[in-house]
Amino acid sequence: MNFDENMSPFQNRACGFCHMPYAGFSGPIPSVNLTMVAYPGSFEFRAGKRTAQRYTYAPNFPVLNFNKTQQAFFGGNFWDSRATGYLLGSPDAEQAQHPPVDTQEHALPDTACIAFRLSTAVYRPLFETVWGTGSLDIKFPHETETICDTPGGASIFGTDTMPIKLTPEDRTIANNVFDHWGNSLDQFEASTDVSAFSSKFDEYLAFLAGVAGATNPMTPDEIAGYNLFKGKGNCNSCHLDGRSTAPTPPPPDGTAPNSTDTGVTASTAPLFTCFGSANLGLPLNPRDAIYYQNKPDFYGFTANPDGFGFRDLGLGSFLRGVAAPNPNSDWTQFAPTSDGQMQTSTARNVAMAPPACGSTEAPGPYFQKEFFHNGYIKSLKQLVHFYNTRDVYPFPVTSGHCPAGTIEKVNCWPMPEVKNNLDMTVGKLGLTDTEENQIVAFLQTLTDGFVTPYPDINTFTGTCTTCNPATDPNCSPSRQGNGSLIPTPPLPPCGSDICGVAPVPSPPIP
């Protein structure tokens, strides 16, 4: 099902279009990662607003919950946690249900289209073996094919999200099929074909645990990077590694954790996430395709009437019911304190790239990835440098307008898209250039496929990127992708359908 393109109106989009094994089941097309950020949907003049998150270890996220002690949300799937897991008991299974009927992705106009397409799939017998004989026996109206061939949001449907007119009995069966679609994909993603725990770091943990036959595969730089990750870099305060976060010595010795971790290993299979959310202060990325979908398309659908008045408030928008229905009205009050927050992804497989490319870092050959929710960051070096220096080189400008004499992403960070609720545990870590590189080296040890080969890792058919530092000033991990920067236009105020929904952001978001 993950690779079945029939699950879209034009039979040209599968889940795998945005999630391929060689990229850790995240964005698989370098040119998209470099430019438009979100992937084009079945109707190719539409695209989403965020990067494609990795499947790997997504099934481990718990059902979304609010922790009253910490006054924070944990769990769910998607950048904004809107796949809560309330219905199916699994955020990952619920996440798999969203793209098929998202107007910007597969764009099926009715959840029953999944059952309709599965009923003619070559693997129908396997589906019925798993979910029961006759589980796809539905009497579909004669116009079902025409309906399912039309993208969701088309003006012909009006506001009807169930244009396939089924009997109550058949609608119940179709709903069950849709749930089983999510359950099936969740089990695939939870399997060792996707979430393998087979990285170099896993071998290192086995070595530390005294597992027979395990050896220490880590280089000195990788070990140094790990010590920084759980110490001075403070990375493991959110990307939990199963150990303690080294404490901060009192001033004047340091303003970030920079002592030695003496904790005892608490997990031999750490997930490198806290399941929470944070606003890291990423600048607005004017390359994001969502800003340019502000007029009706061929089907009369307008994805983003606000244009550049769109602001991605992440978890805050979901809690207001803007991005998706909020299943718990008690949560709505926390929207203002959640604005700008995005899910803390696992650090596992953040560096996964096709073996032929070897790396995500210039000069290459490398595989161009995109990082964080809006793809603003284009290399792991930039990612670590952002955490390290966000508050060292802040400028009150938007992307593409750094002052003369500065270099964007090197010694100029444009202002955050959302200034509310900034995470202040990062931004001024005091890491040296060498220490940043050592953390990158450690992150690369979290790529699965070291202990045993990662399934289908060699399916990349594109071309790896190379550049020449002697002729290209952006041919370095620090400046990677800067040749594709464009100036942010003057920004109108945040749309009232986003920032005007109660409880409104506080302070107001311009």
Short mmCIF file of C-alpha atoms in Angstrom, two decimals:
data_model
loop_
_atom_site.label_atom_id
_atom_site.label_comp_id
_atom_site.label_asym_id
_atom_site.label_seq_id
_atom_site.Cartn_x
_atom_site.Cartn_y
_atom_site.Cartn_z
CA MET A 1 0.00 0.00 0.00
CA ASN A 2 2.86 2.39 0.73
CA PHE A 3 3.97 2.29 -2.90
CA ASP A 4 0.55 2.03 -4.60
CA GLU A 5 0.03 5.04 -6.89
CA ASN A 6 -3.61 4.11 -7.44
CA MET A 7 -4.40 5.75 -4.11
CA SER A 8 -4.80 9.16 -5.76
CA PRO A 9 -7.17 10.73 -8.30
CA PHE A 10 -4.70 10.65 -11.16
CA GLN A 11 -3.15 7.36 -10.00
CA ASN A 12 0.24 9.02 -9.81
CA ARG A 13 0.88 9.41 -6.09
CA ALA A 14 1.76 6.82 -3.48
CA CYS A 15 2.87 7.48 0.08
CA GLY A 16 6.34 6.56 -1.14
CA PHE A 17 6.42 9.56 -3.47
CA CYS A 18 7.32 11.68 -0.44
CA HIS A 19 8.79 8.91 1.72
CA MET A 20 11.48 6.66 0.24
CA PRO A 21 13.78 4.27 2.12
CA TYR A 22 17.07 5.82 0.98
CA ALA A 23 16.10 9.13 2.63
CA GLY A 24 14.97 7.55 5.90
CA PHE A 25 11.47 7.47 4.43
CA SER A 26 11.46 11.24 4.07
CA GLY A 27 11.72 13.61 1.09
CA PRO A 28 13.42 11.66 -1.73
CA ILE A 29 13.87 14.30 -4.48
CA PRO A 30 16.90 16.60 -4.07
CA SER A 31 15.54 19.36 -6.32
CA VAL A 32 12.33 19.60 -4.26
CA ASN A 33 14.32 19.57 -1.04
CA LEU A 34 16.44 22.44 -2.35
CA THR A 35 13.61 24.62 -3.56
CA MET A 36 9.84 24.23 -3.05
CA VAL A 37 10.11 22.40 0.32
CA ALA A 38 6.74 20.60 0.14
CA TYR A 39 6.10 17.89 -2.43
CA PRO A 40 3.64 18.28 -5.33
CA GLY A 41 0.41 16.36 -4.92
CA SER A 42 -1.56 14.18 -7.32
CA PHE A 43 -2.81 17.38 -8.95
CA GLU A 44 0.69 18.69 -9.50
CA PHE A 45 -0.17 22.38 -9.23
CA ARG A 46 -0.82 21.82 -5.53
CA ALA A 47 1.70 21.18 -2.79
CA GLY A 48 1.70 21.12 0.98
CA LYS A 49 3.37 23.54 3.38
CA ARG A 50 5.94 21.46 5.25
CA THR A 51 8.75 18.97 4.75
CA ALA A 52 7.96 15.26 4.64
CA GLN A 53 8.77 13.80 8.06
CA ARG A 54 10.63 10.51 8.37
CA TYR A 55 8.56 7.36 8.94
CA THR A 56 11.32 5.81 10.99
CA TYR A 57 10.34 5.32 14.64
CA ALA A 58 7.11 7.32 14.17
CA PRO A 59 5.11 4.34 15.55
CA ASN A 60 6.85 4.85 18.90
CA PHE A 61 5.17 8.20 19.52
CA PRO A 62 2.38 7.95 22.13
CA VAL A 63 -1.17 9.22 21.85
CA LEU A 64 -1.13 13.02 22.20
CA ASN A 65 -1.50 14.08 25.82
CA PHE A 66 -1.10 17.18 27.94
CA ASN A 67 1.26 16.80 30.87
CA LYS A 68 -0.11 19.02 33.64
CA THR A 69 3.13 18.92 35.61
CA GLN A 70 5.28 20.11 32.73
CA GLN A 71 2.46 22.13 31.15
CA ALA A 72 3.37 20.72 27.75
CA PHE A 73 2.03 18.40 25.07
CA PHE A 74 3.68 15.10 24.25
CA GLY A 75 2.99 12.60 21.48
CA GLY A 76 0.97 12.66 18.31
CA ASN A 77 2.31 12.57 14.76
CA PHE A 78 2.94 15.30 12.18
CA TRP A 79 4.89 18.49 12.79
CA ASP A 80 1.84 19.98 14.55
CA SER A 81 0.86 16.73 16.34
CA ARG A 82 -2.60 16.77 14.74
CA ALA A 83 -2.60 12.98 14.28
CA THR A 84 -3.48 12.48 17.93
CA GLY A 85 -4.10 8.73 17.89
CA TYR A 86 -7.37 9.17 19.79
CA LEU A 87 -9.43 6.98 17.47
CA LEU A 88 -7.07 4.13 16.64
CA GLY A 89 -4.84 4.24 19.70
CA SER A 90 -1.89 4.97 17.42
CA PRO A 91 -0.84 8.41 16.17
CA ASP A 92 1.14 6.72 13.42
CA ALA A 93 -1.89 4.81 12.12
CA GLU A 94 -3.94 7.99 12.18
CA GLN A 95 -1.15 9.88 10.41
CA ALA A 96 -1.37 7.40 7.53
CA GLN A 97 -5.03 8.38 7.06
CA HIS A 98 -4.39 12.08 6.45
CA PRO A 99 -2.39 12.27 3.16
CA PRO A 100 -4.87 10.22 1.07
CA VAL A 101 -7.59 12.83 1.62
CA ASP A 102 -5.37 15.92 1.98
CA THR A 103 -6.13 18.29 -0.90
CA GLN A 104 -2.41 19.03 -1.26
CA GLU A 105 -1.24 15.42 -1.32
CA HIS A 106 -3.04 12.33 -2.66
CA ALA A 107 -6.21 14.47 -2.74
CA LEU A 108 -8.86 11.76 -2.79
CA PRO A 109 -12.22 13.49 -2.22
CA ASP A 110 -13.71 10.80 0.07
CA THR A 111 -12.18 8.36 2.54
CA ALA A 112 -14.27 5.64 0.86
CA CYS A 113 -12.07 6.04 -2.24
CA ILE A 114 -9.43 4.05 -0.36
CA ALA A 115 -11.79 1.09 -0.02
CA PHE A 116 -12.84 1.52 -3.66
CA ARG A 117 -9.24 1.44 -4.94
CA LEU A 118 -8.29 -1.41 -2.60
CA SER A 119 -11.20 -3.46 -3.94
CA THR A 120 -9.45 -3.63 -7.33
CA ALA A 121 -5.88 -3.85 -6.06
CA VAL A 122 -3.80 -6.87 -7.03
CA TYR A 123 -3.11 -7.41 -3.33
CA ARG A 124 -6.79 -7.47 -2.37
CA PRO A 125 -6.55 -11.17 -1.38
CA LEU A 126 -3.73 -10.34 1.04
CA PHE A 127 -5.72 -7.45 2.53
CA GLU A 128 -8.70 -9.76 3.07
CA THR A 129 -6.46 -12.45 4.54
CA VAL A 130 -5.36 -9.96 7.18
CA TRP A 131 -8.64 -8.12 7.77
CA GLY A 132 -11.21 -10.76 6.96
CA THR A 133 -12.90 -12.30 3.94
CA GLY A 134 -15.48 -9.90 2.55
CA SER A 135 -13.96 -6.88 4.31
CA LEU A 136 -13.96 -5.06 0.96
CA ASP A 137 -17.44 -6.10 -0.14
CA ILE A 138 -19.11 -2.74 -0.66
CA LYS A 139 -21.82 -1.82 -3.16
CA PHE A 140 -20.34 1.32 -4.72
CA PRO A 141 -22.51 3.66 -6.83
CA HIS A 142 -21.77 3.68 -10.56
CA GLU A 143 -20.27 7.20 -10.42
CA THR A 144 -17.66 6.26 -7.80
CA GLU A 145 -14.78 6.10 -10.27
CA THR A 146 -15.57 9.56 -11.59
CA ILE A 147 -15.72 10.93 -8.04
CA CYS A 148 -12.43 9.31 -7.01
CA ASP A 149 -10.77 10.63 -10.19
CA THR A 150 -11.52 14.21 -9.09
CA PRO A 151 -9.23 15.94 -6.56
CA GLY A 152 -10.66 16.85 -3.19
CA GLY A 153 -11.55 20.50 -2.77
CA ALA A 154 -12.93 20.73 -6.29
CA SER A 155 -15.78 23.22 -6.49
CA ILE A 156 -18.07 20.53 -7.89
CA PHE A 157 -18.15 18.96 -4.40
CA GLY A 158 -18.95 22.16 -2.52
CA THR A 159 -18.37 21.40 1.15
CA ASP A 160 -19.28 17.73 0.81
CA THR A 161 -16.47 15.50 2.12
CA MET A 162 -18.47 12.31 1.47
CA PRO A 163 -19.58 12.66 -2.17
CA ILE A 164 -19.78 8.86 -2.57
CA LYS A 165 -23.34 8.13 -1.46
CA LEU A 166 -23.21 4.82 0.37
CA THR A 167 -25.79 3.11 2.52
CA PRO A 168 -25.11 3.44 6.26
CA GLU A 169 -24.02 -0.21 6.30
CA ASP A 170 -21.56 0.24 3.43
CA ARG A 171 -20.25 3.51 4.86
CA THR A 172 -19.45 1.65 8.09
CA ILE A 173 -17.55 -0.99 6.13
CA ALA A 174 -15.66 1.70 4.18
CA ASN A 175 -14.74 3.45 7.42
CA ASN A 176 -13.41 0.18 8.81
CA VAL A 177 -11.32 -0.31 5.67
CA PHE A 178 -9.92 3.21 6.07
CA ASP A 179 -8.95 2.39 9.66
CA HIS A 180 -7.33 -0.85 8.53
CA TRP A 181 -5.40 1.10 5.90
CA GLY A 182 -3.90 3.14 8.74
CA ASN A 183 -3.31 0.10 10.94
CA SER A 184 -1.51 -1.73 8.13
CA LEU A 185 0.84 1.13 7.31
CA ASP A 186 1.58 1.59 11.00
CA GLN A 187 2.67 -2.05 11.28
CA PHE A 188 4.90 -1.65 8.23
CA GLU A 189 6.55 1.42 9.72
CA ALA A 190 7.02 -0.31 13.07
CA SER A 191 8.77 -3.27 11.42
CA THR A 192 12.53 -3.64 11.09
CA ASP A 193 12.10 -2.86 7.39
CA VAL A 194 11.66 0.76 8.49
CA SER A 195 12.54 1.20 12.19
CA ALA A 196 15.55 -1.07 12.37
CA PHE A 197 17.74 -0.04 15.34
CA SER A 198 20.71 -1.10 13.19
CA SER A 199 22.95 1.99 13.28
CA LYS A 200 26.61 2.32 14.18
CA PHE A 201 25.46 3.84 17.47
CA ASP A 202 23.37 0.74 18.20
CA GLU A 203 26.47 -1.39 17.71
CA TYR A 204 28.30 0.95 20.08
CA LEU A 205 25.58 0.52 22.71
CA ALA A 206 25.82 -3.25 22.32
CA PHE A 207 29.58 -2.97 22.84
CA LEU A 208 29.10 -0.90 26.01
CA ALA A 209 26.59 -3.46 27.27
CA GLY A 210 29.10 -6.26 26.77
CA VAL A 211 27.12 -8.09 24.09
CA ALA A 212 29.14 -10.99 22.76
CA GLY A 213 30.75 -10.19 19.43
CA ALA A 214 29.99 -6.45 19.57
CA THR A 215 32.91 -4.13 18.92
CA ASN A 216 33.47 -0.41 19.32
CA PRO A 217 32.93 1.06 15.83
CA MET A 218 33.04 4.73 16.83
CA THR A 219 35.85 7.07 15.78
CA PRO A 220 37.37 9.59 18.20
CA ASP A 221 35.47 12.44 16.49
CA GLU A 222 32.20 10.53 16.75
CA ILE A 223 32.77 9.84 20.44
CA ALA A 224 33.65 13.50 20.97
CA GLY A 225 30.46 14.46 19.13
CA TYR A 226 28.41 12.16 21.34
CA ASN A 227 29.92 13.66 24.47
CA LEU A 228 29.05 17.13 23.16
CA PHE A 229 25.54 15.95 22.22
CA LYS A 230 24.86 14.95 25.82
CA GLY A 231 26.97 17.70 27.35
CA LYS A 232 27.92 21.15 26.13
CA GLY A 233 25.55 20.99 23.15
CA ASN A 234 22.57 20.13 25.38
CA CYS A 235 21.06 18.20 22.46
CA ASN A 236 19.82 15.31 24.58
CA SER A 237 17.60 17.51 26.72
CA CYS A 238 15.08 17.10 23.86
CA HIS A 239 16.57 14.32 21.72
CA LEU A 240 16.77 11.86 24.59
CA ASP A 241 19.59 9.36 24.31
CA GLY A 242 18.81 7.27 27.37
CA ARG A 243 21.37 9.06 29.54
CA SER A 244 21.42 12.16 31.71
CA THR A 245 22.04 15.65 30.37
CA ALA A 246 25.30 16.93 31.79
CA PRO A 247 24.69 19.78 34.24
CA THR A 248 25.79 23.36 33.68
CA PRO A 249 28.60 24.59 35.91
CA PRO A 250 27.78 27.85 37.69
CA PRO A 251 28.93 31.12 36.06
CA PRO A 252 31.41 32.13 34.84
CA ASP A 253 32.31 28.62 33.68
CA GLY A 254 29.61 28.36 31.05
CA THR A 255 26.14 29.23 29.87
CA ALA A 256 25.40 25.83 28.35
CA PRO A 257 25.85 22.30 29.65
CA ASN A 258 29.56 21.64 29.26
CA SER A 259 30.56 19.23 31.99
CA THR A 260 30.94 15.47 31.91
CA ASP A 261 27.95 13.14 31.85
CA THR A 262 28.34 10.60 34.63
CA GLY A 263 24.83 9.16 34.32
CA VAL A 264 24.03 5.50 33.86
CA THR A 265 22.48 4.32 30.62
CA ALA A 266 18.70 4.21 31.03
CA SER A 267 17.82 2.82 27.61
CA THR A 268 19.65 0.50 25.25
CA ALA A 269 17.36 1.52 22.39
CA PRO A 270 16.96 5.30 22.78
CA LEU A 271 14.64 7.07 20.35
CA PHE A 272 16.41 10.46 20.42
CA THR A 273 13.19 12.41 20.95
CA CYS A 274 11.21 13.56 23.97
CA PHE A 275 7.94 13.30 21.96
CA GLY A 276 7.37 16.99 22.73
CA SER A 277 7.30 20.18 20.67
CA ALA A 278 9.32 23.38 20.58
CA ASN A 279 9.55 26.68 18.70
CA LEU A 280 13.18 26.85 17.60
CA GLY A 281 12.76 30.22 15.89
CA LEU A 282 13.22 29.25 12.25
CA PRO A 283 12.90 32.14 9.78
CA LEU A 284 10.03 32.17 7.30
CA ASN A 285 11.16 30.35 4.17
CA PRO A 286 9.87 32.18 1.06
CA ARG A 287 10.69 29.14 -1.07
CA ASP A 288 7.80 27.22 0.50
CA ALA A 289 5.27 26.39 -2.22
CA ILE A 290 2.27 27.13 0.01
CA TYR A 291 2.74 30.90 -0.27
CA TYR A 292 2.10 30.86 -4.01
CA GLN A 293 -1.21 28.95 -3.97
CA ASN A 294 -3.41 31.97 -3.27
CA LYS A 295 -5.65 31.83 -6.35
CA PRO A 296 -8.24 29.26 -7.49
CA ASP A 297 -6.74 26.35 -9.42
CA PHE A 298 -8.28 24.50 -12.37
CA TYR A 299 -10.76 22.83 -10.00
CA GLY A 300 -11.74 26.07 -8.29
CA PHE A 301 -9.80 25.32 -5.11
CA THR A 302 -7.61 27.86 -3.31
CA ALA A 303 -5.16 26.21 -0.95
CA ASN A 304 -3.93 29.36 0.79
CA PRO A 305 -6.01 32.51 0.33
CA ASP A 306 -3.65 34.37 2.67
CA GLY A 307 -0.62 34.10 0.38
CA PHE A 308 2.33 35.51 2.31
CA GLY A 309 -0.08 36.34 5.12
CA PHE A 310 0.11 32.68 6.09
CA ARG A 311 1.98 32.01 9.33
CA ASP A 312 2.71 28.47 10.41
CA LEU A 313 1.75 28.42 14.08
CA GLY A 314 2.23 24.65 14.27
CA LEU A 315 0.74 23.09 17.38
CA GLY A 316 -1.04 26.34 18.23
CA SER A 317 -3.08 26.28 15.03
CA PHE A 318 -4.07 22.68 15.61
CA LEU A 319 -5.24 23.42 19.14
CA ARG A 320 -7.48 26.16 17.73
CA GLY A 321 -8.94 23.69 15.24
CA VAL A 322 -7.45 25.58 12.29
CA ALA A 323 -5.21 22.85 10.89
CA ALA A 324 -7.50 19.94 11.83
CA PRO A 325 -10.30 19.28 14.32
CA ASN A 326 -9.10 19.38 17.93
CA PRO A 327 -10.67 16.36 19.68
CA ASN A 328 -10.32 17.84 23.17
CA SER A 329 -11.83 21.27 23.83
CA ASP A 330 -9.92 21.47 27.12
CA TRP A 331 -6.73 21.86 25.07
CA THR A 332 -7.82 24.97 23.18
CA GLN A 333 -6.81 27.29 26.04
CA PHE A 334 -3.17 26.28 25.54
CA ALA A 335 -2.98 27.48 21.93
CA PRO A 336 -1.27 30.83 22.73
CA THR A 337 1.47 29.09 24.72
CA SER A 338 1.93 26.55 21.89
CA ASP A 339 2.17 28.93 18.92
CA GLY A 340 5.15 28.22 16.73
CA GLN A 341 5.89 24.86 18.33
CA MET A 342 6.73 21.92 16.07
CA GLN A 343 7.26 18.31 16.99
CA THR A 344 10.70 17.19 18.17
CA SER A 345 11.60 14.58 15.58
CA THR A 346 13.84 11.66 16.36
CA ALA A 347 17.46 12.32 15.47
CA ARG A 348 17.72 8.77 14.17
CA ASN A 349 18.28 8.60 10.41
CA VAL A 350 18.51 12.38 10.12
CA ALA A 351 21.66 11.81 8.06
CA MET A 352 20.43 8.87 5.95
CA ALA A 353 21.28 9.26 2.28
CA PRO A 354 21.64 6.92 -0.70
CA PRO A 355 24.92 4.99 -0.36
CA ALA A 356 25.96 6.20 -3.81
CA CYS A 357 25.87 9.79 -2.56
CA GLY A 358 27.53 9.00 0.74
CA SER A 359 26.51 12.07 2.68
CA THR A 360 24.12 15.00 3.07
CA GLU A 361 26.99 17.49 3.12
CA ALA A 362 28.74 19.45 0.35
CA PRO A 363 31.04 19.33 -1.59
CA GLY A 364 29.93 15.83 -2.35
CA PRO A 365 28.95 13.75 -3.96
CA TYR A 366 26.04 14.40 -1.61
CA PHE A 367 22.30 13.97 -1.39
CA GLN A 368 20.48 17.26 -0.86
CA LYS A 369 18.09 17.01 2.06
CA GLU A 370 16.03 19.62 3.89
CA PHE A 371 15.68 19.98 7.65
CA PHE A 372 13.10 21.26 10.12
CA HIS A 373 9.45 21.84 9.28
CA ASN A 374 9.96 24.46 6.59
CA GLY A 375 13.14 23.17 4.96
CA TYR A 376 15.06 26.37 5.64
CA ILE A 377 18.15 24.44 6.74
CA LYS A 378 19.94 22.48 4.00
CA SER A 379 22.74 20.59 5.78
CA LEU A 380 23.51 19.04 9.13
CA LYS A 381 26.32 21.54 9.62
CA GLN A 382 23.81 24.39 9.23
CA LEU A 383 21.43 22.61 11.59
CA VAL A 384 24.00 22.40 14.38
CA HIS A 385 25.28 25.92 13.65
CA PHE A 386 21.72 27.26 13.95
CA TYR A 387 21.27 25.64 17.35
CA ASN A 388 24.66 27.00 18.37
CA THR A 389 24.49 30.60 17.08
CA ARG A 390 20.85 31.59 16.55
CA ASP A 391 21.15 34.18 19.32
CA VAL A 392 24.74 35.13 18.48
CA TYR A 393 23.98 36.44 14.99
CA PRO A 394 20.33 37.56 15.08
CA PHE A 395 19.21 40.23 12.61
CA PRO A 396 15.79 41.94 12.33
CA VAL A 397 15.43 40.98 8.68
CA THR A 398 13.66 38.28 6.69
CA SER A 399 15.43 35.61 4.65
CA GLY A 400 17.24 36.98 1.63
CA HIS A 401 17.92 40.35 3.26
CA CYS A 402 20.96 39.82 5.48
CA PRO A 403 23.09 42.97 5.68
CA ALA A 404 26.09 43.49 3.46
CA GLY A 405 29.17 41.95 4.97
CA THR A 406 27.25 39.04 6.47
CA ILE A 407 26.41 35.62 5.07
CA GLU A 408 23.00 34.13 5.71
CA LYS A 409 23.16 30.97 7.83
CA VAL A 410 26.81 31.68 8.68
CA ASN A 411 26.89 34.96 10.61
CA CYS A 412 23.35 36.19 9.98
CA TRP A 413 20.15 34.51 11.14
CA PRO A 414 16.95 36.23 9.96
CA MET A 415 14.24 36.81 12.53
CA PRO A 416 11.88 33.98 13.52
CA GLU A 417 8.65 33.50 11.60
CA VAL A 418 6.93 33.15 14.99
CA LYS A 419 8.61 34.96 17.88
CA ASN A 420 6.23 33.69 20.55
CA ASN A 421 7.28 30.82 22.84
CA LEU A 422 10.88 30.64 21.63
CA ASP A 423 12.90 27.75 23.03
CA MET A 424 15.76 29.42 24.88
CA THR A 425 17.66 26.24 25.72
CA VAL A 426 19.40 26.69 22.36
CA GLY A 427 20.78 29.62 20.43
CA LYS A 428 24.03 30.39 22.23
CA LEU A 429 25.77 27.14 23.06
CA GLY A 430 29.38 28.30 22.76
CA LEU A 431 30.43 25.45 20.48
CA THR A 432 33.54 25.86 18.35
CA ASP A 433 33.54 25.10 14.63
CA THR A 434 35.32 21.82 15.33
CA GLU A 435 32.79 20.89 17.99
CA GLU A 436 29.92 21.57 15.59
CA ASN A 437 31.56 19.22 13.09
CA GLN A 438 31.98 16.56 15.75
CA ILE A 439 28.26 16.67 16.56
CA VAL A 440 27.55 16.26 12.84
CA ALA A 441 29.85 13.23 12.83
CA PHE A 442 27.91 11.77 15.74
CA LEU A 443 24.52 12.39 14.07
CA GLN A 444 25.78 10.38 11.11
CA THR A 445 26.27 7.37 13.40
CA LEU A 446 22.49 7.26 13.96
CA THR A 447 21.85 6.06 10.40
CA ASP A 448 20.40 2.55 10.24
CA GLY A 449 22.07 -0.08 8.09
CA PHE A 450 25.42 -0.47 9.86
CA VAL A 451 24.70 -3.71 11.72
CA THR A 452 22.54 -5.21 8.97
CA PRO A 453 21.80 -3.80 5.50
CA TYR A 454 18.87 -1.37 5.41
CA PRO A 455 16.14 -2.69 3.09
CA ASP A 456 15.80 -0.97 -0.30
CA ILE A 457 18.46 1.62 0.52
CA ASN A 458 19.85 1.39 -3.03
CA THR A 459 16.67 2.35 -4.89
CA PHE A 460 17.77 5.94 -5.62
CA THR A 461 17.82 6.47 -9.39
CA GLY A 462 18.66 10.18 -9.37
CA THR A 463 21.98 11.98 -9.54
CA CYS A 464 24.08 12.87 -6.53
CA THR A 465 25.12 16.50 -6.23
CA THR A 466 28.70 17.69 -6.52
CA CYS A 467 30.22 21.15 -6.47
CA ASN A 468 33.63 22.76 -6.63
CA PRO A 469 34.68 24.95 -3.68
CA ALA A 470 37.20 26.70 -5.93
CA THR A 471 34.47 28.11 -8.18
CA ASP A 472 31.33 28.01 -6.03
CA PRO A 473 31.34 30.10 -2.84
CA ASN A 474 28.35 28.12 -1.57
CA CYS A 475 30.09 24.77 -1.97
CA SER A 476 30.44 24.00 1.72
CA PRO A 477 28.15 22.52 4.36
CA SER A 478 27.95 25.97 5.99
CA ARG A 479 26.60 27.69 2.84
CA GLN A 480 25.00 24.70 1.13
CA GLY A 481 21.85 25.73 -0.75
CA ASN A 482 22.49 29.46 -0.37
CA GLY A 483 22.58 29.79 -4.14
CA SER A 484 18.85 29.04 -4.09
CA LEU A 485 17.94 31.69 -1.52
CA ILE A 486 15.35 34.22 -2.70
CA PRO A 487 14.39 37.49 -1.01
CA THR A 488 11.28 37.37 1.13
CA PRO A 489 8.74 39.88 -0.20
CA PRO A 490 7.17 42.47 2.11
CA LEU A 491 4.94 40.49 4.42
CA PRO A 492 1.27 41.38 4.91
CA PRO A 493 -0.21 40.88 8.39
CA CYS A 494 -0.96 37.36 9.53
CA GLY A 495 -4.28 36.20 8.09
CA SER A 496 -7.33 36.58 10.33
CA ASP A 497 -8.27 32.96 9.66
CA ILE A 498 -5.04 32.01 11.43
CA CYS A 499 -4.11 34.72 13.91
CA GLY A 500 -7.65 35.95 14.48
CA VAL A 501 -8.98 32.66 15.81
CA ALA A 502 -9.58 32.59 19.56
CA PRO A 503 -7.75 32.36 21.79
CA VAL A 504 -5.59 34.73 19.74
CA PRO A 505 -1.79 34.66 19.88
CA SER A 506 -0.29 36.67 22.71
CA PRO A 507 1.54 38.84 21.94
CA PRO A 508 -0.04 39.37 18.51
CA ILE A 509 1.85 37.87 15.58
CA PRO A 510 2.54 40.42 12.82
#
